[in-house]
PDB file of C-alpha atoms in Angstrom:
ATOM      1  CA  UNK A   1      -5.379 -38.856   4.376  1.00 84.00           C
ATOM      2  CA  UNK A   2      -3.039 -38.174   7.549  1.00 89.00           C
ATOM      3  CA  UNK A   3      -1.094 -35.813   5.368  1.00 91.00           C
ATOM      4  CA  UNK A   4      -3.990 -34.091   3.954  1.00 89.00           C
ATOM      5  CA  UNK A   5      -5.388 -33.480   7.564  1.00 90.00           C
ATOM      6  CA  UNK A   6      -2.100 -32.266   8.722  1.00 92.00           C
ATOM      7  CA  UNK A   7      -1.715 -29.775   5.762  1.00 90.00           C
ATOM      8  CA  UNK A   8      -5.418 -28.528   6.524  1.00 90.00           C
ATOM      9  CA  UNK A   9      -4.632 -27.993  10.161  1.00 92.00           C
ATOM     10  CA  UNK A  10      -1.696 -25.995   9.499  1.00 91.00           C
ATOM     11  CA  UNK A  11      -3.301 -23.643   6.901  1.00 88.00           C
ATOM     12  CA  UNK A  12      -6.693 -23.438   8.438  1.00 90.00           C
ATOM     13  CA  UNK A  13      -6.235 -24.027  12.268  1.00 95.00           C
ATOM     14  CA  UNK A  14      -2.801 -22.291  12.363  1.00 94.00           C
ATOM     15  CA  UNK A  15      -4.553 -19.197  11.840  1.00 94.00           C
ATOM     16  CA  UNK A  16      -7.560 -19.640  14.301  1.00 94.00           C
ATOM     17  CA  UNK A  17     -10.074 -21.110  12.099  1.00 92.00           C
ATOM     18  CA  UNK A  18     -13.107 -22.411  13.869  1.00 92.00           C
ATOM     19  CA  UNK A  19     -14.952 -25.834  13.593  1.00 93.00           C
ATOM     20  CA  UNK A  20     -17.565 -24.941  10.987  1.00 91.00           C
ATOM     21  CA  UNK A  21     -15.112 -23.237   8.780  1.00 92.00           C
ATOM     22  CA  UNK A  22     -12.414 -25.851   9.254  1.00 93.00           C
ATOM     23  CA  UNK A  23     -14.899 -28.577   7.997  1.00 93.00           C
ATOM     24  CA  UNK A  24     -15.578 -26.507   4.899  1.00 93.00           C
ATOM     25  CA  UNK A  25     -11.911 -25.991   4.280  1.00 90.00           C
ATOM     26  CA  UNK A  26     -10.903 -29.650   4.934  1.00 91.00           C
ATOM     27  CA  UNK A  27     -13.390 -30.763   2.126  1.00 91.00           C
ATOM     28  CA  UNK A  28     -12.465 -27.839  -0.396  1.00 91.00           C
ATOM     29  CA  UNK A  29      -8.826 -28.140   0.017  1.00 85.00           C
ATOM     30  CA  UNK A  30      -8.181 -31.703   0.917  1.00 83.00           C
ATOM     31  CA  UNK A  31     -11.267 -33.738   0.046  1.00 88.00           C
ATOM     32  CA  UNK A  32     -11.897 -34.743   3.553  1.00 88.00           C
ATOM     33  CA  UNK A  33     -15.308 -35.132   5.084  1.00 92.00           C
ATOM     34  CA  UNK A  34     -15.518 -34.221   8.654  1.00 91.00           C
ATOM     35  CA  UNK A  35     -18.491 -34.128  10.915  1.00 92.00           C
ATOM     36  CA  UNK A  36     -19.025 -31.074  13.069  1.00 90.00           C
ATOM     37  CA  UNK A  37     -17.749 -33.156  16.209  1.00 93.00           C
ATOM     38  CA  UNK A  38     -14.705 -34.269  14.209  1.00 94.00           C
ATOM     39  CA  UNK A  39     -13.967 -30.749  13.109  1.00 94.00           C
ATOM     40  CA  UNK A  40     -14.344 -29.488  16.738  1.00 95.00           C
ATOM     41  CA  UNK A  41     -11.925 -32.130  18.016  1.00 95.00           C
ATOM     42  CA  UNK A  42      -9.409 -31.100  15.496  1.00 95.00           C
ATOM     43  CA  UNK A  43      -9.771 -27.529  16.515  1.00 96.00           C
ATOM     44  CA  UNK A  44      -9.373 -28.206  20.313  1.00 96.00           C
ATOM     45  CA  UNK A  45      -6.506 -30.542  19.660  1.00 96.00           C
ATOM     46  CA  UNK A  46      -4.557 -28.092  17.574  1.00 96.00           C
ATOM     47  CA  UNK A  47      -5.061 -25.178  19.954  1.00 96.00           C
ATOM     48  CA  UNK A  48      -4.144 -27.443  23.003  1.00 97.00           C
ATOM     49  CA  UNK A  49      -0.825 -28.789  21.390  1.00 96.00           C
ATOM     50  CA  UNK A  50       0.170 -25.540  19.768  1.00 96.00           C
ATOM     51  CA  UNK A  51       0.192 -23.019  22.649  1.00 96.00           C
ATOM     52  CA  UNK A  52       2.965 -20.651  21.059  1.00 96.00           C
ATOM     53  CA  UNK A  53       0.654 -20.266  17.785  1.00 96.00           C
ATOM     54  CA  UNK A  54      -2.245 -19.475  20.019  1.00 97.00           C
ATOM     55  CA  UNK A  55      -0.346 -16.909  22.056  1.00 97.00           C
ATOM     56  CA  UNK A  56       0.658 -15.308  18.920  1.00 97.00           C
ATOM     57  CA  UNK A  57      -2.930 -14.734  17.869  1.00 97.00           C
ATOM     58  CA  UNK A  58      -3.495 -13.128  21.118  1.00 97.00           C
ATOM     59  CA  UNK A  59      -0.595 -10.793  20.758  1.00 98.00           C
ATOM     60  CA  UNK A  60      -1.824  -9.691  17.411  1.00 98.00           C
ATOM     61  CA  UNK A  61      -5.391  -9.349  18.725  1.00 98.00           C
ATOM     62  CA  UNK A  62      -4.258  -7.115  21.648  1.00 98.00           C
ATOM     63  CA  UNK A  63      -2.022  -4.993  19.119  1.00 98.00           C
ATOM     64  CA  UNK A  64      -4.931  -4.338  16.808  1.00 98.00           C
ATOM     65  CA  UNK A  65      -7.293  -3.512  19.655  1.00 98.00           C
ATOM     66  CA  UNK A  66      -4.750  -1.048  21.225  1.00 98.00           C
ATOM     67  CA  UNK A  67      -4.160   0.601  17.816  1.00 98.00           C
ATOM     68  CA  UNK A  68      -8.027   1.060  17.238  1.00 97.00           C
ATOM     69  CA  UNK A  69      -8.725   2.298  20.810  1.00 96.00           C
ATOM     70  CA  UNK A  70      -5.945   4.779  20.811  1.00 97.00           C
ATOM     71  CA  UNK A  71      -6.935   6.115  17.297  1.00 96.00           C
ATOM     72  CA  UNK A  72      -3.539   5.398  15.675  1.00 97.00           C
ATOM     73  CA  UNK A  73      -3.284   6.432  11.860  1.00 97.00           C
ATOM     74  CA  UNK A  74      -1.622   3.042  11.315  1.00 98.00           C
ATOM     75  CA  UNK A  75      -1.182  -0.495  12.859  1.00 98.00           C
ATOM     76  CA  UNK A  76       2.289  -1.856  12.257  1.00 98.00           C
ATOM     77  CA  UNK A  77       3.925  -5.208  12.588  1.00 98.00           C
ATOM     78  CA  UNK A  78       7.385  -5.529  12.508  1.00 97.00           C
ATOM     79  CA  UNK A  79       8.796  -8.607  10.622  1.00 97.00           C
ATOM     80  CA  UNK A  80      11.854 -10.457  11.264  1.00 95.00           C
ATOM     81  CA  UNK A  81      13.072  -9.602   7.829  1.00 95.00           C
ATOM     82  CA  UNK A  82      13.384  -5.954   8.807  1.00 95.00           C
ATOM     83  CA  UNK A  83      10.507  -4.351   7.314  1.00 95.00           C
ATOM     84  CA  UNK A  84       7.097  -3.534   8.551  1.00 97.00           C
ATOM     85  CA  UNK A  85       3.559  -4.539   7.648  1.00 97.00           C
ATOM     86  CA  UNK A  86       1.237  -1.389   7.637  1.00 97.00           C
ATOM     87  CA  UNK A  87      -2.338  -1.267   8.114  1.00 98.00           C
ATOM     88  CA  UNK A  88      -4.235   2.025   7.706  1.00 98.00           C
ATOM     89  CA  UNK A  89      -6.837   3.574   9.977  1.00 97.00           C
ATOM     90  CA  UNK A  90      -7.385   0.899  12.424  1.00 98.00           C
ATOM     91  CA  UNK A  91     -10.753   1.218  14.153  1.00 97.00           C
ATOM     92  CA  UNK A  92     -13.599  -0.682  16.076  1.00 96.00           C
ATOM     93  CA  UNK A  93     -17.182  -1.342  15.093  1.00 95.00           C
ATOM     94  CA  UNK A  94     -19.970  -2.938  16.956  1.00 93.00           C
ATOM     95  CA  UNK A  95     -21.406  -5.786  14.772  1.00 88.00           C
ATOM     96  CA  UNK A  96     -24.686  -7.696  15.353  1.00 88.00           C
ATOM     97  CA  UNK A  97     -24.074 -11.533  15.363  1.00 84.00           C
ATOM     98  CA  UNK A  98     -26.114 -14.478  16.726  1.00 82.00           C
ATOM     99  CA  UNK A  99     -24.978 -17.178  19.201  1.00 81.00           C
ATOM    100  CA  UNK A 100     -25.672 -20.806  18.810  1.00 75.00           C
ATOM    101  CA  UNK A 101     -29.066 -20.353  20.123  1.00 80.00           C
ATOM    102  CA  UNK A 102     -30.044 -17.738  17.324  1.00 81.00           C
ATOM    103  CA  UNK A 103     -30.099 -15.007  20.014  1.00 84.00           C
ATOM    104  CA  UNK A 104     -28.685 -11.593  18.520  1.00 86.00           C
ATOM    105  CA  UNK A 105     -25.970  -9.664  20.428  1.00 87.00           C
ATOM    106  CA  UNK A 106     -23.290  -6.905  19.728  1.00 89.00           C
ATOM    107  CA  UNK A 107     -19.789  -7.724  19.208  1.00 91.00           C
ATOM    108  CA  UNK A 108     -16.585  -5.601  18.926  1.00 95.00           C
ATOM    109  CA  UNK A 109     -14.663  -6.285  15.559  1.00 96.00           C
ATOM    110  CA  UNK A 110     -11.724  -4.505  14.324  1.00 98.00           C
ATOM    111  CA  UNK A 111     -11.184  -3.061  10.696  1.00 98.00           C
ATOM    112  CA  UNK A 112      -8.251  -1.641   8.784  1.00 98.00           C
ATOM    113  CA  UNK A 113      -7.448  -0.565   5.125  1.00 98.00           C
ATOM    114  CA  UNK A 114      -4.807  -2.857   3.885  1.00 96.00           C
ATOM    115  CA  UNK A 115      -3.807  -0.033   1.513  1.00 95.00           C
ATOM    116  CA  UNK A 116      -4.110   3.512   2.137  1.00 92.00           C
ATOM    117  CA  UNK A 117      -7.514   4.889   0.978  1.00 92.00           C
ATOM    118  CA  UNK A 118      -9.051   1.305   0.212  1.00 95.00           C
ATOM    119  CA  UNK A 119     -12.186   0.256   1.905  1.00 97.00           C
ATOM    120  CA  UNK A 120     -11.785  -1.270   5.479  1.00 97.00           C
ATOM    121  CA  UNK A 121     -11.576  -5.039   6.023  1.00 97.00           C
ATOM    122  CA  UNK A 122     -12.084  -6.877   9.182  1.00 97.00           C
ATOM    123  CA  UNK A 123      -9.057  -8.236  10.938  1.00 97.00           C
ATOM    124  CA  UNK A 124      -8.318 -10.409  13.909  1.00 97.00           C
ATOM    125  CA  UNK A 125      -5.406 -12.122  15.645  1.00 97.00           C
ATOM    126  CA  UNK A 126      -5.416 -15.140  13.423  1.00 96.00           C
ATOM    127  CA  UNK A 127      -5.661 -13.182  10.212  1.00 96.00           C
ATOM    128  CA  UNK A 128      -2.877 -10.933  11.228  1.00 98.00           C
ATOM    129  CA  UNK A 129      -0.826 -13.950  12.184  1.00 97.00           C
ATOM    130  CA  UNK A 130      -1.374 -15.394   8.730  1.00 96.00           C
ATOM    131  CA  UNK A 131      -0.389 -12.084   7.083  1.00 97.00           C
ATOM    132  CA  UNK A 132       2.835 -11.961   9.133  1.00 97.00           C
ATOM    133  CA  UNK A 133       3.740 -15.567   8.100  1.00 95.00           C
ATOM    134  CA  UNK A 134       2.896 -14.882   4.364  1.00 95.00           C
ATOM    135  CA  UNK A 135       4.812 -11.679   4.264  1.00 96.00           C
ATOM    136  CA  UNK A 136       7.805 -13.331   5.886  1.00 96.00           C
ATOM    137  CA  UNK A 137       7.795 -16.035   3.221  1.00 95.00           C
ATOM    138  CA  UNK A 138       7.499 -13.370   0.600  1.00 95.00           C
ATOM    139  CA  UNK A 139      10.669 -11.895   1.863  1.00 97.00           C
ATOM    140  CA  UNK A 140      12.530 -15.213   1.840  1.00 96.00           C
ATOM    141  CA  UNK A 141      11.291 -15.538  -1.874  1.00 96.00           C
ATOM    142  CA  UNK A 142      12.738 -12.020  -2.582  1.00 96.00           C
ATOM    143  CA  UNK A 143      16.002 -12.611  -1.102  1.00 96.00           C
ATOM    144  CA  UNK A 144      16.332 -15.822  -2.860  1.00 96.00           C
ATOM    145  CA  UNK A 145      15.432 -14.123  -6.107  1.00 96.00           C
ATOM    146  CA  UNK A 146      18.021 -11.470  -5.797  1.00 96.00           C
ATOM    147  CA  UNK A 147      20.535 -13.946  -4.818  1.00 96.00           C
ATOM    148  CA  UNK A 148      19.754 -16.188  -7.853  1.00 97.00           C
ATOM    149  CA  UNK A 149      19.955 -13.172 -10.055  1.00 96.00           C
ATOM    150  CA  UNK A 150      23.437 -12.155  -8.685  1.00 96.00           C
ATOM    151  CA  UNK A 151      24.680 -15.615  -9.380  1.00 96.00           C
ATOM    152  CA  UNK A 152      23.643 -15.528 -12.948  1.00 95.00           C
ATOM    153  CA  UNK A 153      20.489 -17.549 -12.869  1.00 96.00           C
ATOM    154  CA  UNK A 154      17.547 -16.540 -15.102  1.00 94.00           C
ATOM    155  CA  UNK A 155      14.279 -16.639 -12.986  1.00 96.00           C
ATOM    156  CA  UNK A 156      11.428 -16.829 -15.642  1.00 95.00           C
ATOM    157  CA  UNK A 157       8.598 -16.627 -13.076  1.00 93.00           C
ATOM    158  CA  UNK A 158       7.625 -17.494  -9.442  1.00 94.00           C
ATOM    159  CA  UNK A 159       4.355 -19.379  -8.437  1.00 92.00           C
ATOM    160  CA  UNK A 160       3.628 -19.204  -4.826  1.00 89.00           C
ATOM    161  CA  UNK A 161       6.808 -20.511  -3.073  1.00 91.00           C
ATOM    162  CA  UNK A 162       8.378 -21.719  -6.346  1.00 95.00           C
ATOM    163  CA  UNK A 163      10.824 -20.353  -8.697  1.00 96.00           C
ATOM    164  CA  UNK A 164      10.900 -21.586 -12.331  1.00 96.00           C
ATOM    165  CA  UNK A 165      14.502 -21.150 -13.489  1.00 96.00           C
ATOM    166  CA  UNK A 166      15.942 -21.387 -17.192  1.00 95.00           C
ATOM    167  CA  UNK A 167      19.315 -23.266 -17.153  1.00 95.00           C
ATOM    168  CA  UNK A 168      21.590 -24.359 -20.130  1.00 95.00           C
ATOM    169  CA  UNK A 169      21.709 -28.223 -20.590  1.00 94.00           C
ATOM    170  CA  UNK A 170      25.310 -28.343 -19.856  1.00 95.00           C
ATOM    171  CA  UNK A 171      25.022 -26.365 -16.651  1.00 95.00           C
ATOM    172  CA  UNK A 172      22.175 -28.398 -15.019  1.00 96.00           C
ATOM    173  CA  UNK A 173      24.464 -30.673 -12.910  1.00 96.00           C
ATOM    174  CA  UNK A 174      26.052 -27.424 -11.296  1.00 96.00           C
ATOM    175  CA  UNK A 175      22.725 -25.731 -10.791  1.00 96.00           C
ATOM    176  CA  UNK A 176      21.495 -28.868  -8.916  1.00 96.00           C
ATOM    177  CA  UNK A 177      24.096 -28.283  -6.338  1.00 95.00           C
ATOM    178  CA  UNK A 178      24.396 -24.443  -6.343  1.00 95.00           C
ATOM    179  CA  UNK A 179      20.869 -23.380  -6.267  1.00 96.00           C
ATOM    180  CA  UNK A 180      19.654 -25.248  -3.070  1.00 95.00           C
ATOM    181  CA  UNK A 181      22.943 -24.147  -1.317  1.00 93.00           C
ATOM    182  CA  UNK A 182      22.267 -20.613  -2.181  1.00 94.00           C
ATOM    183  CA  UNK A 183      18.746 -20.447  -1.327  1.00 95.00           C
ATOM    184  CA  UNK A 184      19.092 -22.140   2.176  1.00 93.00           C
ATOM    185  CA  UNK A 185      21.680 -19.406   3.127  1.00 91.00           C
ATOM    186  CA  UNK A 186      20.494 -16.195   1.412  1.00 91.00           C
ATOM    187  CA  UNK A 187      18.185 -15.071   4.375  1.00 93.00           C
ATOM    188  CA  UNK A 188      20.260 -14.995   7.494  1.00 91.00           C
ATOM    189  CA  UNK A 189      17.422 -13.333   9.477  1.00 94.00           C
ATOM    190  CA  UNK A 190      15.641 -16.759   9.356  1.00 92.00           C
ATOM    191  CA  UNK A 191      17.925 -18.049  11.977  1.00 88.00           C
ATOM    192  CA  UNK A 192      15.909 -20.697  13.968  1.00 88.00           C
ATOM    193  CA  UNK A 193      13.474 -21.370  11.108  1.00 87.00           C
ATOM    194  CA  UNK A 194      15.373 -23.866   8.862  1.00 85.00           C
ATOM    195  CA  UNK A 195      14.966 -23.635   5.033  1.00 89.00           C
ATOM    196  CA  UNK A 196      15.188 -26.365   2.689  1.00 92.00           C
ATOM    197  CA  UNK A 197      14.525 -26.643  -1.167  1.00 94.00           C
ATOM    198  CA  UNK A 198      13.114 -29.156  -3.370  1.00 94.00           C
ATOM    199  CA  UNK A 199      14.394 -29.139  -7.046  1.00 94.00           C
ATOM    200  CA  UNK A 200      13.193 -30.758 -10.219  1.00 94.00           C
ATOM    201  CA  UNK A 201      14.668 -30.676 -13.718  1.00 95.00           C
ATOM    202  CA  UNK A 202      12.204 -30.618 -16.779  1.00 94.00           C
ATOM    203  CA  UNK A 203      12.073 -29.543 -20.334  1.00 92.00           C
ATOM    204  CA  UNK A 204       8.773 -27.817 -19.627  1.00 89.00           C
ATOM    205  CA  UNK A 205       6.662 -26.303 -16.991  1.00 88.00           C
ATOM    206  CA  UNK A 206       5.149 -29.153 -14.910  1.00 84.00           C
ATOM    207  CA  UNK A 207       2.082 -27.406 -13.277  1.00 76.00           C
TER     208      UNK A 207
END
């Protein structure tokens, strides 16, 4: 239960999930039943003990506001891997919402097109943080795949953060040593974020 709660905190609260949404996420993803009060306590605790994460939401929120108010054609986020995340046509809209008392008021929200020409989608600091993290993880996976191919390994497919690699029976022992060593060192730009690998051997795909 503790592990499941910690996982939900990272995947939900790490990207500015509120108490109501977190209660739903905890039940859907981890099978945890939280009252509104329990969910709220988790939200407040996470934000109080992860100030660096909260600050990153704020940086992204200020960035998208600046791009929208200045009429920029794109909003760009530089990744540590060296490439940019590019959002198109950032703009602001006044949206009608209701507070806890049911009173309606106008709130500024910000929208972008994830790909040029696509319908706009709402973004905010937490979502932009999530996209940055996932894009960075994608680049780690990319580097690893290129390195594996260069070392002669046949990657059949990837599933999220997992490679499925076909290896001859006689080469399994060497692969168990080589593959983790390769993947942990193939993205030097991840300095400060230690990488590790779990590896399993099977005659068939296990998920």
